[in-house]
Amino acid sequence: EVQLVESGGGLVQPGGSLRLSCAASGFTFSSYAMNWVRQTPERGLEWVSEISGSGLSPYYADSVKGRFTISRDNSKNTLYLQMNSLRADDTAVYYCAKDRYTSGWSGVLHIWGQGTMVTVSS
Amino acid sequence: DIQMTQSPSSLSASVGDRVTITCQASQDISDDLNWYQQKPGKAPRLLIYDASNLESGVPSRFTGSGSGTDFTFTISSLQPEDVATYYCQQNDNIPTFGGGTKVEIK
């Protein structure tokens, strides 16, 4: 069974840092691009970042560019999101999501984790 | 970024009714359009990809159609377990989502 399990969320002060993890199982992790997507009641679903199966060519939403870094460890079947200089508007549920196809990044978000809550507040 | 306009934002229908949701892109996205279902407290689930392809395991009462800028998602016979919020999403460029349609039972 394909499964994604996020961890690392929590309460952090503005300007602080947090690293999210997404543990993958049930598929050949290195063959698929992976994504981070966040959700708030106010702004809905927002794509955050994507990384290819090889770990090259990450892409970011303008709202997080320069502050967030996506990475992956294919030996550990784990995806990461390093979040620095956090702001109140980064408060959201963060999901990792597996791409549907093995042929590069498609943006079709096939399987999602259960999400982890990040709260940025003093 | 490509803007996705989804309507209605909410609807209430009876069990067995046909339900239709529309999604309009701000520019031509060909068939790079996907539909997701999200139940309260759960992650989104992919139902339809590439505008009209049914994801494996998804009931056939869910269908999608359209291309270019105008897309439609239909539940042919609404069931109690279909109560959820439905989102369209384009993957022609940087992914963006519609605002969602909350579907309830009348």
GROMACS .gro file of C-alpha atoms in nm, chain A residues 37 39 45-47 95 100-101 105-110 112-114, chain B residues 34 36 38 42-44 46 49-50 55 87 89 91 93-95 97:
model
   34
   37VAL     CA    1   0.109   2.153  -0.074
   39GLN     CA    2  -0.393   2.446   0.304
   45LEU     CA    3  -0.499   2.478  -0.127
   46GLU     CA    4  -0.163   2.621  -0.233
   47TRP     CA    5   0.114   2.430  -0.406
   95TYR     CA    6   0.079   1.789   0.288
  100ARG     CA    7   0.125   1.032  -1.056
  101TYR     CA    8   0.380   0.954  -1.325
  105TRP     CA    9   0.707   1.602  -1.289
  106SER     CA   10   0.347   1.621  -1.401
  107GLY     CA   11   0.176   1.810  -1.122
  108VAL     CA   12  -0.094   1.543  -1.094
  109LEU     CA   13  -0.101   1.489  -0.719
  110HIS     CA   14  -0.172   1.121  -0.695
  112TRP     CA   15  -0.133   1.260  -0.034
  113GLY     CA   16  -0.013   1.223   0.323
  114GLN     CA   17  -0.239   1.300   0.617
  156ASN     CA   18  -0.757   1.741  -1.221
  158TYR     CA   19  -0.995   1.612  -0.600
  160GLN     CA   20  -1.164   1.621   0.036
  164LYS     CA   21  -0.877   1.425   0.560
  165ALA     CA   22  -0.630   1.487   0.282
  166PRO     CA   23  -0.749   1.549  -0.073
  168LEU     CA   24  -0.740   1.241  -0.665
  171TYR     CA   25  -0.684   1.343  -1.391
  172ASP     CA   26  -0.613   1.491  -1.735
  177GLU     CA   27  -0.844   0.735  -1.114
  209TYR     CA   28  -1.143   2.103  -0.594
  211GLN     CA   29  -0.648   2.197  -1.005
  213ASN     CA   30  -0.106   2.137  -1.382
  215ASN     CA   31   0.199   2.547  -1.527
  216ILE     CA   32   0.273   2.615  -1.160
  217PRO     CA   33  -0.015   2.419  -1.003
  219PHE     CA   34  -0.640   2.516  -0.732
   0.00000   0.00000   0.00000
